[in-house]
Tab-separated table of C-alpha atoms in Angstrom:
chain	number	residue	atom	x	y	z
A	1	MET	CA	17.762	4.165	9.398
A	2	THR	CA	15.768	7.317	8.648
A	3	ALA	CA	12.013	6.880	9.060
A	4	VAL	CA	9.951	7.520	5.912
A	5	HIS	CA	6.503	9.127	6.102
A	6	ILE	CA	3.603	9.802	3.757
A	7	ALA	CA	3.016	13.546	3.986
A	8	GLY	CA	0.074	13.705	1.588
A	9	ALA	CA	-1.812	11.606	-0.956
A	10	GLY	CA	-3.868	12.329	-4.053
A	11	MET	CA	-5.755	10.470	-6.781
A	12	VAL	CA	-8.001	10.958	-9.738
A	13	ARG	CA	-11.088	8.818	-10.110
A	14	PHE	CA	-10.287	5.616	-11.953
A	15	GLY	CA	-12.350	4.846	-15.051
A	16	LYS	CA	-12.440	4.984	-18.823
A	17	TYR	CA	-11.371	8.408	-20.064
A	18	ASP	CA	-11.729	10.056	-23.454
A	19	PRO	CA	-8.580	9.808	-25.633
A	20	ALA	CA	-8.104	13.559	-25.180
A	21	VAL	CA	-7.365	12.903	-21.488
A	22	THR	CA	-3.746	11.839	-21.733
A	23	PHE	CA	-1.484	9.841	-19.466
A	24	GLU	CA	0.258	13.075	-18.536
A	25	LYS	CA	-2.984	14.837	-17.581
A	26	LEU	CA	-4.014	12.016	-15.259
A	27	ALA	CA	-0.604	11.869	-13.595
A	28	VAL	CA	-0.337	15.638	-13.193
A	29	GLU	CA	-3.774	15.924	-11.582
A	30	ALA	CA	-3.038	13.165	-9.069
A	31	ALA	CA	0.349	14.713	-8.266
A	32	ARG	CA	-1.154	18.155	-7.722
A	33	ASN	CA	-3.752	16.645	-5.400
A	34	ALA	CA	-0.986	15.000	-3.362
A	35	LEU	CA	1.073	18.208	-3.238
A	36	ARG	CA	-1.994	20.137	-2.087
A	37	ASP	CA	-2.759	17.563	0.598
A	38	ALA	CA	0.798	17.790	1.930
A	39	GLY	CA	0.918	21.579	1.704
A	40	ALA	CA	3.991	21.170	-0.515
A	41	HIS	CA	5.179	23.370	-3.378
A	42	ARG	CA	7.180	22.503	-6.449
A	43	ARG	CA	10.302	23.956	-4.870
A	44	ASP	CA	10.038	21.406	-2.042
A	45	ILE	CA	10.291	18.347	-4.306
A	46	GLU	CA	13.822	17.004	-4.647
A	47	ALA	CA	13.166	13.879	-6.738
A	48	VAL	CA	10.348	12.256	-8.717
A	49	PHE	CA	9.668	8.521	-9.012
A	50	VAL	CA	7.059	7.303	-11.511
A	51	GLY	CA	5.574	3.822	-11.907
A	52	HIS	CA	3.900	2.911	-15.208
A	53	VAL	CA	3.704	0.058	-17.727
A	54	PHE	CA	2.294	1.469	-20.964
A	55	GLY	CA	3.318	5.118	-20.565
A	56	GLY	CA	6.076	4.968	-23.160
A	57	PRO	CA	9.675	6.240	-23.038
A	58	VAL	CA	10.593	8.759	-20.310
A	59	ALA	CA	6.963	9.072	-19.235
A	60	GLY	CA	8.053	10.341	-15.831
A	61	GLN	CA	10.057	13.154	-17.369
A	62	ARG	CA	7.078	14.164	-19.487
A	63	VAL	CA	4.951	14.389	-16.341
A	64	ALA	CA	7.633	16.197	-14.334
A	65	THR	CA	7.982	18.795	-17.077
A	66	GLU	CA	4.252	19.540	-16.998
A	67	LEU	CA	4.445	19.835	-13.208
A	68	GLY	CA	7.225	22.382	-13.455
A	69	LEU	CA	9.717	19.917	-11.956
A	70	GLY	CA	12.139	19.810	-14.855
A	71	GLY	CA	15.755	19.377	-13.818
A	72	ARG	CA	14.983	17.137	-10.830
A	73	PRO	CA	16.175	13.539	-10.828
A	74	VAL	CA	13.302	11.564	-12.382
A	75	SER	CA	13.173	7.773	-12.637
A	76	ASN	CA	10.713	5.408	-14.320
A	77	HIS	CA	9.773	2.031	-12.860
A	78	GLU	CA	8.067	-0.865	-14.642
A	79	ASN	CA	7.164	-4.005	-12.675
A	80	TYR	CA	3.768	-4.540	-14.280
A	81	CYS	CA	1.021	-4.300	-11.609
A	82	ALA	CA	3.671	-3.721	-8.929
A	83	SER	CA	5.132	-0.703	-10.769
A	84	GLY	CA	3.647	2.000	-8.524
A	85	ALA	CA	4.746	0.280	-5.322
A	86	THR	CA	8.183	-0.348	-6.821
A	87	ALA	CA	8.508	3.396	-7.489
A	88	LEU	CA	7.580	4.016	-3.854
A	89	ARG	CA	10.247	1.538	-2.756
A	90	GLU	CA	12.905	3.422	-4.715
A	91	ALA	CA	11.853	6.724	-3.110
A	92	TRP	CA	11.773	5.042	0.309
A	93	MET	CA	15.328	3.769	-0.142
A	94	ALA	CA	16.565	7.143	-1.397
A	95	ILE	CA	15.175	8.905	1.685
A	96	ARG	CA	16.536	6.239	4.047
A	97	ALA	CA	19.929	6.637	2.385
A	98	GLY	CA	19.856	10.408	2.925
A	99	LEU	CA	19.784	11.285	-0.770
A	100	CYS	CA	16.682	13.463	-0.372
A	101	ASP	CA	14.132	14.514	2.241
A	102	VAL	CA	11.036	15.219	0.125
A	103	ALA	CA	10.081	13.141	-2.919
A	104	LEU	CA	7.054	12.803	-5.167
A	105	VAL	CA	5.901	9.308	-6.147
A	106	ILE	CA	3.349	8.819	-8.924
A	107	GLY	CA	1.691	5.719	-10.323
A	108	ALA	CA	-0.215	6.283	-13.560
A	109	GLU	CA	-1.672	4.451	-16.542
A	110	LYS	CA	-3.791	5.147	-19.603
A	111	MET	CA	-4.941	1.700	-20.693
A	112	THR	CA	-8.194	2.153	-22.590
A	113	ASP	CA	-6.570	3.509	-25.752
A	114	ARG	CA	-3.738	0.936	-25.636
A	115	ILE	CA	-5.243	-2.385	-24.510
A	116	LYS	CA	-7.963	-4.316	-26.302
A	117	GLY	CA	-9.157	-7.629	-24.877
A	118	GLY	CA	-7.282	-9.672	-22.303
A	119	VAL	CA	-3.859	-8.673	-21.001
A	120	THR	CA	-1.148	-11.166	-21.982
A	121	PRO	CA	2.479	-11.776	-21.016
A	122	ASP	CA	5.216	-10.428	-23.287
A	123	ALA	CA	5.006	-11.800	-26.820
A	124	ASN	CA	8.400	-13.510	-26.386
A	125	ASP	CA	7.243	-15.361	-23.269
A	126	LEU	CA	6.385	-19.041	-23.781
A	127	ASP	CA	3.042	-18.634	-21.997
A	128	ALA	CA	2.022	-15.847	-24.382
A	129	GLN	CA	3.012	-17.951	-27.379
A	130	GLN	CA	0.588	-20.622	-26.184
A	131	GLY	CA	-2.241	-18.096	-25.771
A	132	TYR	CA	-2.079	-18.269	-21.992
A	133	VAL	CA	-3.794	-15.035	-20.941
A	134	MET	CA	-4.024	-13.942	-17.300
A	135	THR	CA	-7.692	-14.871	-17.040
A	136	ALA	CA	-6.980	-18.473	-18.032
A	137	GLY	CA	-4.407	-18.867	-15.280
A	138	HIS	CA	-6.749	-17.560	-12.615
A	139	ALA	CA	-9.583	-19.753	-13.893
A	140	LEU	CA	-7.307	-22.787	-13.439
A	141	SER	CA	-6.450	-21.466	-9.964
A	142	ALA	CA	-10.141	-21.241	-9.045
A	143	ARG	CA	-10.894	-24.755	-10.317
A	144	ARG	CA	-7.970	-26.217	-8.389
A	145	TYR	CA	-8.891	-24.333	-5.213
A	146	MET	CA	-12.475	-25.558	-5.355
A	147	HIS	CA	-11.267	-29.131	-5.874
A	148	ASP	CA	-8.632	-29.078	-3.134
A	149	HIS	CA	-10.552	-27.232	-0.419
A	150	GLY	CA	-14.217	-27.888	-1.119
A	151	ALA	CA	-14.879	-24.220	-1.793
A	152	THR	CA	-17.953	-23.291	-3.805
A	153	ARG	CA	-18.358	-21.061	-6.811
A	154	GLU	CA	-20.563	-18.811	-4.675
A	155	GLN	CA	-17.890	-18.391	-1.989
A	156	ILE	CA	-15.361	-17.231	-4.573
A	157	ALA	CA	-17.926	-14.871	-6.112
A	158	MET	CA	-18.465	-13.268	-2.693
A	159	VAL	CA	-15.094	-11.501	-3.099
A	160	ALA	CA	-16.659	-9.383	-5.846
A	161	VAL	CA	-19.841	-8.825	-3.836
A	162	LYS	CA	-17.793	-7.640	-0.836
A	163	ASN	CA	-15.465	-5.370	-2.768
A	164	HIS	CA	-18.252	-3.719	-4.757
A	165	ALA	CA	-20.088	-3.097	-1.466
A	166	HIS	CA	-16.979	-1.340	-0.156
A	167	SER	CA	-16.479	0.761	-3.298
A	168	ARG	CA	-19.869	2.453	-2.909
A	169	HIS	CA	-18.161	4.776	-0.440
A	170	ASN	CA	-14.992	5.429	-2.457
A	171	PRO	CA	-15.281	8.572	-4.628
A	172	TYR	CA	-12.211	7.483	-6.626
A	173	ALA	CA	-13.614	4.078	-7.595
A	174	GLN	CA	-14.471	3.250	-11.195
A	175	TYR	CA	-17.609	1.406	-10.052
A	176	GLN	CA	-19.620	2.707	-7.108
A	177	ARG	CA	-22.625	0.411	-6.950
A	178	PRO	CA	-23.135	-2.890	-5.144
A	179	VAL	CA	-23.588	-6.144	-7.038
A	180	THR	CA	-25.529	-9.219	-5.956
A	181	LEU	CA	-24.265	-12.764	-5.715
A	182	ASP	CA	-26.581	-13.752	-8.557
A	183	GLU	CA	-25.125	-10.998	-10.743
A	184	VAL	CA	-21.598	-12.265	-10.186
A	185	VAL	CA	-22.360	-15.958	-10.627
A	186	ASN	CA	-24.522	-15.414	-13.714
A	187	ALA	CA	-22.379	-12.770	-15.436
A	188	ARG	CA	-21.040	-13.448	-18.909
A	189	ARG	CA	-18.494	-16.249	-18.683
A	190	ILE	CA	-14.901	-15.206	-19.417
A	191	ALA	CA	-12.914	-18.333	-18.460
A	192	ASP	CA	-14.865	-20.997	-16.620
A	193	PRO	CA	-15.653	-20.698	-13.739
A	194	LEU	CA	-14.859	-16.965	-13.772
A	195	GLY	CA	-17.291	-14.441	-15.223
A	196	LEU	CA	-17.095	-10.772	-16.077
A	197	LEU	CA	-17.539	-9.572	-12.480
A	198	ASP	CA	-14.773	-11.896	-11.252
A	199	CYS	CA	-12.300	-9.901	-13.378
A	200	SER	CA	-10.849	-6.450	-12.801
A	201	PRO	CA	-11.569	-3.952	-15.604
A	202	ILE	CA	-9.290	-2.188	-18.055
A	203	SER	CA	-8.927	1.275	-16.506
A	204	ASP	CA	-7.262	4.676	-16.674
A	205	GLY	CA	-6.090	6.532	-13.601
A	206	ALA	CA	-3.320	7.902	-11.416
A	207	ALA	CA	-2.395	8.109	-7.743
A	208	ALA	CA	0.435	9.923	-5.996
A	209	ALA	CA	2.027	10.645	-2.639
A	210	VAL	CA	4.533	13.082	-1.164
A	211	VAL	CA	7.086	11.039	0.763
A	212	CYS	CA	9.291	12.616	3.446
A	213	SER	CA	11.877	12.066	6.121
A	214	ALA	CA	11.303	13.690	9.517
A	215	THR	CA	13.445	16.575	8.261
A	216	GLY	CA	11.216	16.842	5.192
A	217	LEU	CA	8.075	16.948	7.326
A	218	LYS	CA	9.589	19.740	9.395
A	219	ARG	CA	10.460	21.633	6.216
A	220	LEU	CA	6.825	21.381	5.118
A	221	GLY	CA	5.609	22.500	8.549
A	222	LEU	CA	3.922	19.152	9.230
A	223	PRO	CA	3.818	17.142	12.475
A	224	THR	CA	5.992	14.044	12.677
A	225	ASP	CA	3.008	11.750	13.301
A	226	ARG	CA	2.208	11.281	9.608
A	227	PRO	CA	1.830	7.590	8.681
A	228	GLU	CA	5.168	5.821	8.412
A	229	VAL	CA	6.172	3.418	5.661
A	230	ARG	CA	7.625	0.754	7.939
A	231	ALA	CA	8.690	-1.719	5.267
A	232	ILE	CA	8.516	-2.474	1.556
A	233	GLY	CA	9.225	-5.992	0.402
A	234	LEU	CA	10.066	-6.810	-3.215
A	235	VAL	CA	10.644	-10.307	-4.558
A	236	SER	CA	10.547	-11.969	-7.970
A	237	GLY	CA	9.472	-15.425	-9.038
A	238	THR	CA	11.694	-18.480	-8.734
A	239	LEU	CA	12.142	-21.170	-11.366
A	240	ARG	CA	9.719	-24.080	-11.093
A	241	ALA	CA	10.010	-27.597	-12.475
A	242	GLY	CA	7.218	-30.131	-12.920
A	243	LEU	CA	3.517	-29.572	-12.429
A	244	GLY	CA	3.644	-28.114	-8.909
A	245	ASP	CA	0.690	-26.503	-7.137
A	246	ILE	CA	-0.828	-23.543	-8.969
A	247	ASN	CA	-2.042	-22.102	-5.636
A	248	GLU	CA	1.125	-22.592	-3.612
A	249	GLU	CA	1.898	-18.818	-3.653
A	250	ASP	CA	5.457	-19.208	-2.422
A	251	ILE	CA	6.214	-15.824	-4.001
A	252	SER	CA	3.582	-14.236	-1.737
A	253	ARG	CA	4.947	-16.055	1.305
A	254	ARG	CA	8.463	-14.765	0.629
A	255	ALA	CA	7.260	-11.210	0.020
A	256	GLY	CA	5.222	-11.263	3.206
A	257	LEU	CA	8.057	-12.596	5.329
A	258	GLN	CA	10.390	-9.947	3.940
A	259	ALA	CA	8.021	-7.149	4.943
A	260	TYR	CA	7.119	-8.653	8.327
A	261	ASP	CA	10.783	-9.111	9.245
A	262	MET	CA	11.697	-5.615	8.088
A	263	ALA	CA	8.833	-4.016	10.045
A	264	GLY	CA	9.294	-6.245	13.106
A	265	ILE	CA	5.688	-7.464	13.063
A	266	ALA	CA	3.698	-10.678	12.675
A	267	PRO	CA	0.828	-11.312	10.223
A	268	GLU	CA	-1.728	-11.199	13.042
A	269	ASP	CA	-0.713	-7.590	13.822
A	270	ILE	CA	-2.192	-6.330	10.527
A	271	ASP	CA	-5.463	-4.369	10.893
A	272	LEU	CA	-6.407	-4.057	7.210
A	273	VAL	CA	-5.192	-5.138	3.794
A	274	GLU	CA	-5.251	-3.580	0.349
A	275	MET	CA	-4.992	-6.711	-1.787
A	276	HIS	CA	-4.235	-7.158	-5.468
A	277	ASP	CA	-7.569	-8.761	-6.400
A	278	CYS	CA	-7.129	-8.747	-10.172
A	279	PHE	CA	-9.536	-11.703	-10.053
A	280	THR	CA	-11.745	-12.925	-7.222
A	281	ILE	CA	-9.701	-16.065	-6.624
A	282	ALA	CA	-6.487	-14.012	-6.492
A	283	GLU	CA	-7.572	-12.240	-3.310
A	284	ILE	CA	-8.217	-15.561	-1.626
A	285	VAL	CA	-5.011	-17.434	-2.476
A	286	ARG	CA	-2.757	-14.411	-1.899
A	287	LEU	CA	-4.163	-13.747	1.556
A	288	GLU	CA	-3.356	-17.356	2.354
A	289	GLY	CA	0.103	-17.082	0.829
A	290	LEU	CA	0.842	-14.079	3.060
A	291	GLY	CA	-0.111	-16.078	6.152
A	292	LEU	CA	-3.007	-13.717	6.911
A	293	VAL	CA	-5.662	-16.428	6.446
A	294	PRO	CA	-5.232	-20.170	7.102
A	295	LYS	CA	-4.606	-22.190	3.952
A	296	GLY	CA	-7.818	-23.407	2.357
A	297	GLN	CA	-10.047	-21.098	4.421
A	298	GLY	CA	-9.931	-17.879	2.394
A	299	ALA	CA	-13.152	-18.525	0.476
A	300	ALA	CA	-15.013	-19.422	3.663
A	301	TRP	CA	-13.653	-16.353	5.453
A	302	THR	CA	-14.976	-14.157	2.653
A	303	ALA	CA	-18.427	-15.750	2.668
A	304	GLN	CA	-18.601	-15.409	6.454
A	305	GLY	CA	-17.871	-11.660	6.281
A	306	ARG	CA	-14.534	-11.937	8.061
A	307	THR	CA	-12.770	-9.924	5.320
A	308	SER	CA	-15.484	-7.250	5.109
A	309	ILE	CA	-15.331	-3.877	6.829
A	310	GLY	CA	-16.313	-4.665	10.413
A	311	GLY	CA	-14.884	-8.199	10.142
A	312	ALA	CA	-11.782	-9.694	11.719
A	313	LEU	CA	-9.511	-8.639	8.824
A	314	PRO	CA	-10.990	-6.007	6.470
A	315	VAL	CA	-9.639	-6.532	2.962
A	316	ASN	CA	-9.932	-3.935	0.203
A	317	PRO	CA	-12.006	-1.267	1.949
A	318	SER	CA	-11.282	0.825	-1.159
A	319	GLY	CA	-13.152	-1.695	-3.306
A	320	GLY	CA	-9.973	-3.246	-4.641
A	321	LEU	CA	-9.074	-3.729	-8.277
A	322	LEU	CA	-12.399	-5.420	-9.012
A	323	SER	CA	-14.406	-2.248	-8.408
A	324	ARG	CA	-11.958	0.628	-7.823
A	325	GLY	CA	-10.404	-0.312	-11.158
A	326	HIS	CA	-6.971	-1.499	-12.237
A	327	PRO	CA	-4.851	0.942	-14.271
A	328	VAL	CA	-1.850	-1.282	-13.733
A	329	GLY	CA	0.889	1.287	-13.122
A	330	ALA	CA	-1.344	3.257	-10.738
A	331	THR	CA	-2.639	0.397	-8.601
A	332	GLY	CA	0.233	0.183	-6.115
A	333	MET	CA	0.043	3.877	-5.312
A	334	ALA	CA	-3.762	3.785	-5.091
A	335	GLN	CA	-3.366	1.154	-2.388
A	336	VAL	CA	-0.885	3.396	-0.554
A	337	CYS	CA	-3.319	6.324	-0.760
A	338	GLU	CA	-6.044	4.151	0.760
A	339	LEU	CA	-3.799	3.054	3.625
A	340	TYR	CA	-2.874	6.696	4.255
A	341	TRP	CA	-6.526	7.743	4.423
A	342	GLN	CA	-7.426	4.788	6.639
A	343	LEU	CA	-4.534	5.388	9.045
A	344	THR	CA	-5.366	9.098	9.320
A	345	GLY	CA	-9.107	8.492	9.818
A	346	GLN	CA	-10.097	10.127	6.501
A	347	ALA	CA	-11.832	7.183	4.822
A	348	GLY	CA	-15.407	8.261	5.580
A	349	GLN	CA	-18.026	5.526	5.445
A	350	ARG	CA	-15.432	2.906	4.491
A	351	GLN	CA	-13.280	3.689	7.555
A	352	VAL	CA	-11.878	0.654	9.373
A	353	ASP	CA	-12.258	1.208	13.116
A	354	GLY	CA	-8.995	1.200	15.028
A	355	ALA	CA	-6.806	1.011	11.923
A	356	ARG	CA	-3.203	1.323	13.068
A	357	LEU	CA	-1.240	-1.039	10.814
A	358	GLY	CA	-1.975	-1.748	7.159
A	359	LEU	CA	-0.516	-3.880	4.410
A	360	ALA	CA	-0.701	-3.332	0.639
A	361	TYR	CA	0.121	-6.208	-1.719
A	362	CYS	CA	0.733	-6.141	-5.488
A	363	LYS	CA	1.665	-8.999	-7.778
A	364	GLY	CA	2.815	-7.935	-11.204
A	365	GLY	CA	3.089	-10.041	-14.330
A	366	THR	CA	4.087	-13.598	-15.158
A	367	VAL	CA	7.245	-15.226	-16.456
A	368	SER	CA	6.943	-18.693	-17.941
A	369	GLY	CA	8.449	-21.348	-15.687
A	370	THR	CA	8.277	-19.228	-12.508
A	371	ASP	CA	5.643	-18.560	-9.854
A	372	GLY	CA	5.270	-14.909	-10.871
A	373	ALA	CA	7.257	-11.893	-11.986
A	374	SER	CA	7.231	-9.410	-9.083
A	375	VAL	CA	5.500	-8.919	-5.741
A	376	THR	CA	5.588	-5.872	-3.475
A	377	THR	CA	4.411	-5.715	0.131
A	378	VAL	CA	4.064	-2.298	1.756
A	379	VAL	CA	3.585	-2.020	5.534
A	380	MET	CA	2.365	1.321	6.910
A	381	SER	CA	1.585	2.374	10.468
A	382	SER	CA	-0.132	5.377	12.007
């Protein structure tokens, strides 16, 4: 199969933008940054893939038109938080199939003028009808994890402390200041035991990448050693009966195995992880589900610094969703941008030494009666 490379990456800073800054403006700026980084022109782009959740009908076509890419094949991809990575997967498959050599992938979202309060499942979903918001589910997850594994509230809170420490050095992060353990533990309670700083914020933002085959890289005049997208796993939740284990994370296990098998690697080969830490506890249980951390030890690993930059397995050197921000459709591509910068040695003070193989994980949405809606796992190598 044709190898697929990231030729260039671009973002806008995540945050809360004025209503005058539209979805299209955010997406266009990120795309132009990626095109500039790759040395690509509009004429080079053969297809456009756009991930978003709240962008509205044909959002990708609206963005492509503003970019001067009208007439190209444009597709829109919605898999909740995994939307951006799902768009990348579609571009990856198109290039591997020989349908194009140079594609533009964009993940974008404008949430602050659309979302008020907690994010809920679809109104027709049984969980939503019972008022089961995302925060409640993760609060139950944290309580169960603490009970089952003897983890402390402080250990779980250390995920936020770590990720905010990392984000100080990320110019694209929504929050760029460290927080203390006391600040996290004593923050306004949202769903016990989780407080405000255990939860990712409502954000606006966009991230993009130019994706190429070897032929596409040659066309752009680039060397063939650009980071390669080795694998992209995509799985959905399976039906569950009975009470089960809220922290089993079988969906993460299946997504991880799919990517590991496709890339021909083992979990211990991974040098760094961009993890979907929508809540502090989510980072912990998903790392365990992927087989990257032994079950029941994720909280302790965090508190011991093993998932910090300089530790055994750096997780979220970008700052993650907790501090980089979480514009849901953009998150998957923001993770890909971070892996690209890490694997090309462009991450500055948040650089992971010796980074050669990275994994990005996104879990998007819930469906009542299943263990999740969608999970993507992206494996990239230098």
